[in-house]
CSV table of C-alpha atoms and ligand atoms in Angstrom, one decimal:
chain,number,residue,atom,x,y,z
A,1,UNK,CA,18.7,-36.3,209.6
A,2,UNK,CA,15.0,-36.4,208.3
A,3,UNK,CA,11.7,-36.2,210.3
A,4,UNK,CA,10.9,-39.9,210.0
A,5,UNK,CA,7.1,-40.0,212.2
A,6,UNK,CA,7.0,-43.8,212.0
A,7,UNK,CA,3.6,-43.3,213.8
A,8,UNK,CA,1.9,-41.7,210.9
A,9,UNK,CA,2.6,-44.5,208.8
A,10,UNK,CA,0.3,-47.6,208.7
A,11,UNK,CA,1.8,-51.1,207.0
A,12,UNK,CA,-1.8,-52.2,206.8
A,13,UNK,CA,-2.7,-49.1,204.2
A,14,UNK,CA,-3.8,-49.5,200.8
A,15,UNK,CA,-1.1,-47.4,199.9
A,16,UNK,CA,2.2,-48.0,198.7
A,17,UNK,CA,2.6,-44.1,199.4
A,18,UNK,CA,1.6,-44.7,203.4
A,19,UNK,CA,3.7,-47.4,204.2
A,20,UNK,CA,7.7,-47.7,204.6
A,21,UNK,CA,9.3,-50.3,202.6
A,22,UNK,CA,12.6,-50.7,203.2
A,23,UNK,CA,15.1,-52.4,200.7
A,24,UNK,CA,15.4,-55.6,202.5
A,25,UNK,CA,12.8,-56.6,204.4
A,26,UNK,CA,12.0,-58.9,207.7
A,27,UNK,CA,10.0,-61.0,204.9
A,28,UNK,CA,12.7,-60.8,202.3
A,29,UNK,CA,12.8,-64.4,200.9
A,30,UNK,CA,8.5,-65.1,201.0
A,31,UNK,CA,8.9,-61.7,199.0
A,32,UNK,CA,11.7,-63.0,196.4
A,33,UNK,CA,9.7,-66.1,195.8
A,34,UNK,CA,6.1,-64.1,194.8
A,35,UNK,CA,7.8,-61.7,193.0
A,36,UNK,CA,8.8,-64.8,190.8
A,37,UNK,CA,5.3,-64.8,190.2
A,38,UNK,CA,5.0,-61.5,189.2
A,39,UNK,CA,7.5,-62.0,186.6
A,40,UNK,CA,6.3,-64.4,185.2
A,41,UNK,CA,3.0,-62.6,184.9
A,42,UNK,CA,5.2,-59.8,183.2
A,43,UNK,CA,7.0,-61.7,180.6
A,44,UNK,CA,4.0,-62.9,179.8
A,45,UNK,CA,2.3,-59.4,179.9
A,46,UNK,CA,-0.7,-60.5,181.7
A,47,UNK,CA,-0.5,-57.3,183.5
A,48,UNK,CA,-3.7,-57.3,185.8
A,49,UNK,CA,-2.2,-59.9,187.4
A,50,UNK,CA,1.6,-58.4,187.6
A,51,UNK,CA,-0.1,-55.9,188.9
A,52,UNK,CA,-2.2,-58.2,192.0
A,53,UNK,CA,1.6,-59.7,192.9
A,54,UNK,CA,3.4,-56.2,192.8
A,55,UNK,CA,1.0,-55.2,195.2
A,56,UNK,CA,1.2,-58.3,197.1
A,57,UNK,CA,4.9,-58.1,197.6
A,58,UNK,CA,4.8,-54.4,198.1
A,59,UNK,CA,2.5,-55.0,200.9
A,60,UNK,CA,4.7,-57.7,202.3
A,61,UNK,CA,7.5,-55.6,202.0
A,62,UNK,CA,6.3,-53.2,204.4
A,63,UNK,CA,5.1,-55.7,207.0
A,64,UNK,CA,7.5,-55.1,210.1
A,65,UNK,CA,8.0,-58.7,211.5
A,66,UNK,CA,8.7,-62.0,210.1
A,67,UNK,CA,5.6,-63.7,209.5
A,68,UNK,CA,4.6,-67.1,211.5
A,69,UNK,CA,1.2,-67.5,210.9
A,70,UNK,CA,-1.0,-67.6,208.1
A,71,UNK,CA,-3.9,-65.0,210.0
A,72,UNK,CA,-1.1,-62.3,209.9
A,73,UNK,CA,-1.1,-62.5,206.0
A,74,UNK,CA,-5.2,-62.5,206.2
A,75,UNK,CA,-5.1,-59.0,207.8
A,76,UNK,CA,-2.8,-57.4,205.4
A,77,UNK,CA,-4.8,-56.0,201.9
A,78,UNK,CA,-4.5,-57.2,198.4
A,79,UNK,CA,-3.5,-61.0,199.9
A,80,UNK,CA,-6.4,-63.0,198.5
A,81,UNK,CA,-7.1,-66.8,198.7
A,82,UNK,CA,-4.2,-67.8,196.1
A,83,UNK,CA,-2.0,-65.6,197.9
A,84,UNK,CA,-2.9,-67.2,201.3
A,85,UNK,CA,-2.4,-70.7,200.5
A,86,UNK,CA,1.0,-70.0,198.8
A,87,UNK,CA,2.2,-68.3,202.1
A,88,UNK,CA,0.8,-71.0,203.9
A,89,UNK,CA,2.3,-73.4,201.9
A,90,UNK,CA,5.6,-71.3,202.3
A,91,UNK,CA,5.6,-71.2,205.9
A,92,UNK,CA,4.9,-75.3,206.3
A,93,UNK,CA,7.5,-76.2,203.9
A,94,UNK,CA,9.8,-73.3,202.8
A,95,UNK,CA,8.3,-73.9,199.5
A,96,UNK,CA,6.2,-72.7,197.0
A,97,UNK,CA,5.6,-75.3,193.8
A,98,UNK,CA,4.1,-72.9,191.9
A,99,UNK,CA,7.2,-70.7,192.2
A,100,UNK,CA,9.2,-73.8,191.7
A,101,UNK,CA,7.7,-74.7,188.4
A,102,UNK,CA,8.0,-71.3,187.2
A,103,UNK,CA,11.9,-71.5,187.5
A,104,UNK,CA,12.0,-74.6,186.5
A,105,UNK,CA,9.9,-73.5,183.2
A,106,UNK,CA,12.4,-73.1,179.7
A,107,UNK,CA,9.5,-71.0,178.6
A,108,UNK,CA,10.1,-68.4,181.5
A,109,UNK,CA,13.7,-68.3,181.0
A,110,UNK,CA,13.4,-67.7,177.6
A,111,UNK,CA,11.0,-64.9,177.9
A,112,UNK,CA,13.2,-63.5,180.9
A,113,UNK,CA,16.2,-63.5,179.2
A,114,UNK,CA,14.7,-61.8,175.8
A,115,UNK,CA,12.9,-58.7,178.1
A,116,UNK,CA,16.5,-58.1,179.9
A,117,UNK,CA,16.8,-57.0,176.7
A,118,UNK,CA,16.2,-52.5,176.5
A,119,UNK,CA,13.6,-52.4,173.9
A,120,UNK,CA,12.1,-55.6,174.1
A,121,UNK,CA,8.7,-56.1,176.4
A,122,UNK,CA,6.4,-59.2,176.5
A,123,UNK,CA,5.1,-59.0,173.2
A,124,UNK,CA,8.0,-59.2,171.1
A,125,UNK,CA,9.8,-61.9,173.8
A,126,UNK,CA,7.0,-63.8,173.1
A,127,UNK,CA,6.8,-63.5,169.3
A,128,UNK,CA,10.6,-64.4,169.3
A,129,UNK,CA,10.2,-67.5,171.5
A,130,UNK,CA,7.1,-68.1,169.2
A,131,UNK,CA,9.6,-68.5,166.2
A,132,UNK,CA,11.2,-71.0,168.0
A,133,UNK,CA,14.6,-68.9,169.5
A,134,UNK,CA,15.2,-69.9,173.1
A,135,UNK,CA,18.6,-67.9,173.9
A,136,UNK,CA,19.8,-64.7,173.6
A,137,UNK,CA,22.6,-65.8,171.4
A,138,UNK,CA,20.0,-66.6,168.6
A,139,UNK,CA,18.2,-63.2,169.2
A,140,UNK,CA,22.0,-62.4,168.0
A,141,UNK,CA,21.3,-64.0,164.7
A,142,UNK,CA,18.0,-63.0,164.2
A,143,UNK,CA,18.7,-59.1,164.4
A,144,UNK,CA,22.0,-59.3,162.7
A,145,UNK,CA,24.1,-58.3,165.7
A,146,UNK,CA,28.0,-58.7,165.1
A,147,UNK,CA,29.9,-58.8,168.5
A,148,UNK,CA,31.9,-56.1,167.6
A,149,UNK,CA,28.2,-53.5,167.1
A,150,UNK,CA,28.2,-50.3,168.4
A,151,UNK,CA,24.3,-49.5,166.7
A,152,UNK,CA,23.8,-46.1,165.4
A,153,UNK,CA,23.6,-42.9,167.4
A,154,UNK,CA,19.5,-42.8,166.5
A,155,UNK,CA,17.7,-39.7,163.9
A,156,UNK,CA,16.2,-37.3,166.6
A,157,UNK,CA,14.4,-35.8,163.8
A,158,UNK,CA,13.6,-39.0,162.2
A,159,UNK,CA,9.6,-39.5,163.1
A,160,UNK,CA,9.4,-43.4,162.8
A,161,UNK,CA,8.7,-44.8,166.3
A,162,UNK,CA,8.8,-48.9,164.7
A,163,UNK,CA,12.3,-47.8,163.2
A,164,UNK,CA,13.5,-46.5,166.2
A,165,UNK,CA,12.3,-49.3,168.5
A,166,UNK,CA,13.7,-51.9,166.6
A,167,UNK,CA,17.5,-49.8,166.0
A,168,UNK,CA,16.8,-50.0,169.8
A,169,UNK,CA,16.6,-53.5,170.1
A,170,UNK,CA,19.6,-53.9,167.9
A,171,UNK,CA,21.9,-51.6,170.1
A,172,UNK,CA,20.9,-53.0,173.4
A,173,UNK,CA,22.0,-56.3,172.2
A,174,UNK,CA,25.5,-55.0,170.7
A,175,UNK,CA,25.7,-53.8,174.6
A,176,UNK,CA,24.0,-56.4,176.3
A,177,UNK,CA,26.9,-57.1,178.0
A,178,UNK,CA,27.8,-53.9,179.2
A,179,UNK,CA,24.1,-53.1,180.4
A,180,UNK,CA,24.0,-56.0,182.1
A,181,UNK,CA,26.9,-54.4,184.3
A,182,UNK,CA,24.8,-52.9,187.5
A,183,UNK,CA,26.7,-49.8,189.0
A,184,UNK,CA,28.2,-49.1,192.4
A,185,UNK,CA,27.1,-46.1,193.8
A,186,UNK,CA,30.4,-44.5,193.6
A,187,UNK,CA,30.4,-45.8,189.4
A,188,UNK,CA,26.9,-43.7,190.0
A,189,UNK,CA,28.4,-40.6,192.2
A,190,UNK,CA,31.5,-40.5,189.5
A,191,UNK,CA,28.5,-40.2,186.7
A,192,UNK,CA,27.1,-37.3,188.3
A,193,UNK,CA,30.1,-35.4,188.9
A,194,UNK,CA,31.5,-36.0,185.4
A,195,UNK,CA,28.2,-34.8,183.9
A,196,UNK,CA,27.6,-31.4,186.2
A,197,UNK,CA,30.9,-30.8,185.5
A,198,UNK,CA,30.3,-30.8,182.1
A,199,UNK,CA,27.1,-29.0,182.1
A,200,UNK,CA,28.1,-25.8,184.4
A,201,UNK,CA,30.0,-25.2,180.9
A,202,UNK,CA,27.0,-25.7,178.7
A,203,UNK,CA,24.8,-23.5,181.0
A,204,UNK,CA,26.5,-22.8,184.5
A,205,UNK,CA,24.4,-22.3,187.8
A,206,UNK,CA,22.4,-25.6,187.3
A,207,UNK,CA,21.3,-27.9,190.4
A,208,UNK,CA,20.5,-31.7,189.8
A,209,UNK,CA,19.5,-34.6,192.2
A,210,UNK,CA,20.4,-38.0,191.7
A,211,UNK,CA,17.0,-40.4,191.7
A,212,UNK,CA,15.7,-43.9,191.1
A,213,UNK,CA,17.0,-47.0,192.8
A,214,UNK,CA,20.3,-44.8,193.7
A,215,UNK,CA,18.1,-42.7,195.7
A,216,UNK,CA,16.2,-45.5,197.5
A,217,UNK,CA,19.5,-47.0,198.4
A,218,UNK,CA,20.2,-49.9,196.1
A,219,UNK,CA,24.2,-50.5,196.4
A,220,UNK,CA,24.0,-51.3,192.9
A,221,UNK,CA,21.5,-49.9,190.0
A,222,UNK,CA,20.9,-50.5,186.7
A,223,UNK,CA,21.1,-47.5,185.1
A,224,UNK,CA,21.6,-43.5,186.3
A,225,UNK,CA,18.4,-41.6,186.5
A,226,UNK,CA,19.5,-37.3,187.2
A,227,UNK,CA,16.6,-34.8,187.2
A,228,UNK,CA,17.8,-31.1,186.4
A,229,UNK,CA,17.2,-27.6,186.4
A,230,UNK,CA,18.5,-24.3,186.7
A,231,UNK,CA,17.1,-21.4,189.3
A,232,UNK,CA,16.6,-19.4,186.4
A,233,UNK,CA,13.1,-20.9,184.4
A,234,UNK,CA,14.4,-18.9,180.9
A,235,UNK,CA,17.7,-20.8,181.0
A,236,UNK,CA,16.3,-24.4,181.0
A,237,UNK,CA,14.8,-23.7,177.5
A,238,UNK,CA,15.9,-26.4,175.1
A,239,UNK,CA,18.7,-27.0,177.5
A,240,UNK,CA,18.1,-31.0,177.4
A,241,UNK,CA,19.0,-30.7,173.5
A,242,UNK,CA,21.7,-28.4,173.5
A,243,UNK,CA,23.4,-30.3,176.2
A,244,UNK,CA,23.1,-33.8,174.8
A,245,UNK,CA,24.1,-31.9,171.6
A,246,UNK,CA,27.6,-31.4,173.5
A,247,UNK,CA,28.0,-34.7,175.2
A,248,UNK,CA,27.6,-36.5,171.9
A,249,UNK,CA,30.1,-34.6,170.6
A,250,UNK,CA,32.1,-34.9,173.0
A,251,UNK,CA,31.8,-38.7,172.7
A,252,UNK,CA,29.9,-39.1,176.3
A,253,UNK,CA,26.8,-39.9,175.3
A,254,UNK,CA,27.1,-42.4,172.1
A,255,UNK,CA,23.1,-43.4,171.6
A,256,UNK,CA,20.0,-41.1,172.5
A,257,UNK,CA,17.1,-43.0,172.5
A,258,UNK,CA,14.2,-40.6,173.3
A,259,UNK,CA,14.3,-36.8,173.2
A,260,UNK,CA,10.7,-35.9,173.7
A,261,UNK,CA,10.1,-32.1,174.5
A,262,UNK,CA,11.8,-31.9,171.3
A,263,UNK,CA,8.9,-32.0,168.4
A,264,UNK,CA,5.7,-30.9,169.5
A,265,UNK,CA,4.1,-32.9,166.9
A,266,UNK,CA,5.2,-36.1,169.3
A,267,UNK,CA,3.8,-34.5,172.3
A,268,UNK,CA,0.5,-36.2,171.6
A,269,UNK,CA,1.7,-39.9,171.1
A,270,UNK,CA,3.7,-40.1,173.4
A,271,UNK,CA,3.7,-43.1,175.9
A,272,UNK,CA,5.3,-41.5,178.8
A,273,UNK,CA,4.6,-40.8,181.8
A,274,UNK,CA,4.9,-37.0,181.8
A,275,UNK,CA,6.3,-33.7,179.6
A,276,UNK,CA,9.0,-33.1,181.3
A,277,UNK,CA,12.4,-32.8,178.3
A,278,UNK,CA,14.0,-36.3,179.0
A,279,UNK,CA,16.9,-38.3,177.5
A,280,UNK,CA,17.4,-41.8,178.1
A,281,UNK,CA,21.2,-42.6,176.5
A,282,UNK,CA,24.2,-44.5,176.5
A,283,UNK,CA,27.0,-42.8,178.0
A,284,UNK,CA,30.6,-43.8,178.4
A,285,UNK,CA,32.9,-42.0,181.0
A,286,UNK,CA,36.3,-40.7,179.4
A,287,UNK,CA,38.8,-43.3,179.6
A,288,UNK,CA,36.3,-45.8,180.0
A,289,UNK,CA,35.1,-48.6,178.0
A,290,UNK,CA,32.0,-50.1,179.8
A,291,UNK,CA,28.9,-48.2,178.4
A,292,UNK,CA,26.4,-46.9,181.1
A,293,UNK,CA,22.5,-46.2,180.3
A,294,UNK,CA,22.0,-42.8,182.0
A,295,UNK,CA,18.8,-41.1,181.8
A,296,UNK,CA,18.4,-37.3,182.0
A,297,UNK,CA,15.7,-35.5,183.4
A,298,UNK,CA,14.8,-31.7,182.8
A,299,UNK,CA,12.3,-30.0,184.6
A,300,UNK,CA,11.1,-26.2,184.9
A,301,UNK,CA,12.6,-25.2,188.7
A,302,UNK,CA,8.7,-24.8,189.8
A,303,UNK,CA,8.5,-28.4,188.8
A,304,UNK,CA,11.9,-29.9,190.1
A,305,UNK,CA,10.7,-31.0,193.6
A,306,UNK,CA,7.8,-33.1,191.8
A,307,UNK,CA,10.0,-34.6,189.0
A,308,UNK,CA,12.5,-35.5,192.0
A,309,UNK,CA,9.6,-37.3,193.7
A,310,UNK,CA,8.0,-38.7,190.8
A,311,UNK,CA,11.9,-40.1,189.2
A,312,UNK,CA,12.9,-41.4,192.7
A,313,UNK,CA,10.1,-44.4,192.4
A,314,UNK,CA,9.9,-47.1,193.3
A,315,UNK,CA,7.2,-48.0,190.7
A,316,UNK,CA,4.8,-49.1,193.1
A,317,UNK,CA,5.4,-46.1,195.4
A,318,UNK,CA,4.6,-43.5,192.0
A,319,UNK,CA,2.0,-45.6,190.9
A,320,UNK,CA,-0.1,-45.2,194.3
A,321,UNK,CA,1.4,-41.7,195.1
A,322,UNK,CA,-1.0,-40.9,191.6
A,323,UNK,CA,-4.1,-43.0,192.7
A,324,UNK,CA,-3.7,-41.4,196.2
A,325,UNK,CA,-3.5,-37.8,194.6
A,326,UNK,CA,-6.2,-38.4,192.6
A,327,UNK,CA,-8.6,-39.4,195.5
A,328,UNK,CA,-7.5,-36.8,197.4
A,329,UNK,CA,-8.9,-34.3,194.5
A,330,UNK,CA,-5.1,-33.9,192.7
A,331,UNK,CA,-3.2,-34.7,189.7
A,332,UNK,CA,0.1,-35.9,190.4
A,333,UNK,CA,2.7,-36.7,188.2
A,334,UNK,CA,6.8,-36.0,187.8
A,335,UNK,CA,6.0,-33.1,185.2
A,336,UNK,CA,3.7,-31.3,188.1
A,337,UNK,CA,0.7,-31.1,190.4
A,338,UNK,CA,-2.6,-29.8,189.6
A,339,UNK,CA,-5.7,-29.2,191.6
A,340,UNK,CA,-8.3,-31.2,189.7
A,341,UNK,CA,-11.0,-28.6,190.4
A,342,UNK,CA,-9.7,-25.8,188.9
A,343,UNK,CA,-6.5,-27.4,187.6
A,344,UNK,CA,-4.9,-24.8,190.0
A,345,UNK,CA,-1.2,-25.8,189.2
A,346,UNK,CA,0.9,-26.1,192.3
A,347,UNK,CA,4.6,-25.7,193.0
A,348,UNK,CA,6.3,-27.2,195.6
A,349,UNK,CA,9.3,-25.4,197.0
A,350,UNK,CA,10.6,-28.4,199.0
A,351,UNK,CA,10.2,-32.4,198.7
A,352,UNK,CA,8.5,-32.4,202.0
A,353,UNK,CA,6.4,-29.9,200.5
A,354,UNK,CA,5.0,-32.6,198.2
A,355,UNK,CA,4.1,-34.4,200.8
A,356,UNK,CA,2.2,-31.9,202.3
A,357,UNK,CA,0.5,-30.9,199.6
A,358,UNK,CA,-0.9,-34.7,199.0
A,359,UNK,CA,-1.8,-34.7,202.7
A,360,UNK,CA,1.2,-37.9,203.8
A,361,UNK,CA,3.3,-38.2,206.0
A,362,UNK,CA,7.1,-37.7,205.3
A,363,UNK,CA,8.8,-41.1,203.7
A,364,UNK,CA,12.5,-40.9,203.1
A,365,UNK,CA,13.7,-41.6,199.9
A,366,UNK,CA,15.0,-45.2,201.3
A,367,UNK,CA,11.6,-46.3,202.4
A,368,UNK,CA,9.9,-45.6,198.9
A,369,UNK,CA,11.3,-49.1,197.9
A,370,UNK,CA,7.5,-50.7,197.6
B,1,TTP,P1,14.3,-46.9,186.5
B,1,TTP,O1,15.6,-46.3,186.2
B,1,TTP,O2,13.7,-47.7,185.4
B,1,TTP,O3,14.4,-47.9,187.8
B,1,TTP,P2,15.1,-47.8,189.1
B,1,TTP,O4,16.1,-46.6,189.2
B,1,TTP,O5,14.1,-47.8,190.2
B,1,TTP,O6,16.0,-49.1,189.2
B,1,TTP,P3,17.3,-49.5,188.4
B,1,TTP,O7,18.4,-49.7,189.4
B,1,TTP,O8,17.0,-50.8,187.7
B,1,TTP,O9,17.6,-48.4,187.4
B,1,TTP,O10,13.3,-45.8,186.9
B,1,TTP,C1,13.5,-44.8,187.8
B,1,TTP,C2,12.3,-44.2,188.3
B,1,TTP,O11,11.7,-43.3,187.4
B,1,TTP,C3,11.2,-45.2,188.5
B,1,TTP,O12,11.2,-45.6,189.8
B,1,TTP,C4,9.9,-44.5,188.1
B,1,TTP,C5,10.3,-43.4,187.3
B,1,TTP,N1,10.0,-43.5,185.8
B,1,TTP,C6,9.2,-42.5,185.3
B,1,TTP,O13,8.6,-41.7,185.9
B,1,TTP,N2,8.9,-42.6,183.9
B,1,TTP,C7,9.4,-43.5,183.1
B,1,TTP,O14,9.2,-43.5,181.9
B,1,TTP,C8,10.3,-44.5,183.7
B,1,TTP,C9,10.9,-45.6,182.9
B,1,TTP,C10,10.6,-44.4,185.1
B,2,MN,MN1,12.2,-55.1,178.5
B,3,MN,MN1,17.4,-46.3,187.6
B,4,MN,MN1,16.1,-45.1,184.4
């Protein structure tokens, strides 16, 4: 039902934003095996060149037949030298060593296992393997985590970012084993029906969009990512608060873990990626007992149509959508889009609108999976 123009879209572009990429792709397994080398460049937060294999495999991704020969891969952008020969050497032997010693590397598992963790990126994994812990059960031990741990529902109002990131740590691994629980997309569907329903009573008339990976397609995601708003700009005010407000006490949402919009005094240290009022939680369904992390999304309605764009990913597709905007003389990101010029701010009534605006061609929401 959308105006998919296959034509306009070129798999040999620069541009995570100009090519399709499906979910699965005709190159799926040569694209699983570099993306082991990605993560490992993660974990070990060597991020330039996480970065030089995302874009590899995102440019794989979109490549529309299986590859047999190694000048195909020489065409494509962002495949250098090392990426050549491990391709080659992947399409004479099915193999890649360097892939094969990652996996076979206690190190990488280690560091894998500790940044499955919410809270924990590669420099505290690799301070924690540093003192010598290896599994997650001695992480356990370390923080103090009893089986039975629910964590703390965590101080809004409490300005202490270390505090906060380490309770973090603490409560995503008292629920590691719920988190690690991916969700069906009716587990997601059921989610968002549970939550609108409880919001039309907190402030009725409000429209919401389920994003990230559920959007793209994935039969099973991580978490729930819902970007809201309500017709009416005036009723939106603090709505993020007073509605988490109600779903806490309610018992629906059990941990908060950032509320920014919420102090202005944080507006300027904040690491995220744009203003909009967010909420990433833990929620539990009534009459359920497998926590959920749900994130919650509130934009201005003049703003929705980007924060749906900018919240449906993938993170390769937002990250090029911005350096594409940016060439093209605008400033994109989920909480709006500004002309750099005169920072002119522009509204977008439609999501094809945002792709109008940034000059591309239509992508559907399944082909943003770069
Ligand atoms: P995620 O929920 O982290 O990822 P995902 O939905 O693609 O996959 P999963 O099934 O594992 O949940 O993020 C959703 C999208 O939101 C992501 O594609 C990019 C965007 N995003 C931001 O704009 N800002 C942020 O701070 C984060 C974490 C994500
Ligand atoms: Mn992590
Ligand atoms: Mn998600
Ligand atoms: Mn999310």
């Amino acid at each position: 039902p959308y105006e998919f123009n296959p034509e306009d879209l070129d798999y040999r572009s620069r541009f995570a934003c100009m090519r399709a990429s499906p979910l699965k792709c005709p190159n799926q397994e040569l694209c699983e095996m570099l993306d082991v080398m990605r993560q490992t460049r993660e974990v070990e937060g060597e991020e330039r060149s996480e970065l030089s294999y995302r874009r590899a495999v995102a440019v794989i991704k979109s490549y529309p037949t299986k590859i047999k020969y190694r000048r195909e891969a020489e065409k494509l952008p962002y495949i250098g030298t090392k990426l050549i020969s491990m391709i080659e050497e992947y399409l004479d032997t099915g193999h890649i060593s360097e892939v094969d010693s990652t996996l076979a590397s206690p190190r990488f598992h280690s560091l894998t296992a500790f940044s499955s963790i919410y809270g924990i990126g590669p420099k505290t994994a690799q301070y924690l393997y540093g003192l010598g812990l290896t599994t997650i059960e001695q992480l356990e031990t370390y923080y103090g985590v009893k089986p039975s741990e629910q964590g703390v529902m965590l101080d809004s109002e409490k300005d202490a970012r270390d505090v906060m990131e380490e309770n973090w740590i603490k409560v995503a691994l008292g629920l590691r084993h719920d988190l690690a629980i991916k969700i069906p997309r009716e587990g997601v569907e059921e989610i968002h029906r549970v939550i609108m329903a409880e919001l039309d009573e907190v402030e009725p008339g409000c429209v919401s969009t389920v994003v990230g990976g559920y959007r793209r397609g994935k039969t099973e995601s991580g978490d729930v990512d819902i970007v809201f708003t309500h017709p009416n700009a005036s009723r939106t005010k603090g709505l993020c608060k007073r509605f988490m407000k109600r779903l806490y006490e309610k018992g629906l949402v059990t941990h908060v873990m950032h509320l920014s919009g919420f102090h202005t005094h944080n507006a300027l240290r904040t690491t995220h990626w744009d203003s909009l009022e967010k909420a990433l939680t833990i929620f539990v369904l009534p009459g359920h007992t497998t926590r959920r992390r749900v994130d919650f999304i509130f934009a201005q309605p003049e703003t929705y149509w980007t924060a749906v764009v900018g919240w449906t990913g993938s993170l390769m597709f937002e990250r090029d959508l911005r350096l594409w905007a940016k060439q093209r003389g605008l400033k994109f990101d989920s909480s709006g889009m500004t002309r750099r010029r005169d920072s002119k701010h522009l509204y977008p009534q439609t999501e094809k609108e945002v792709f109008d605006i940034l000059g591309l061609p239509w992508i559907d929401p399944t082909m943003r999976n770069a």
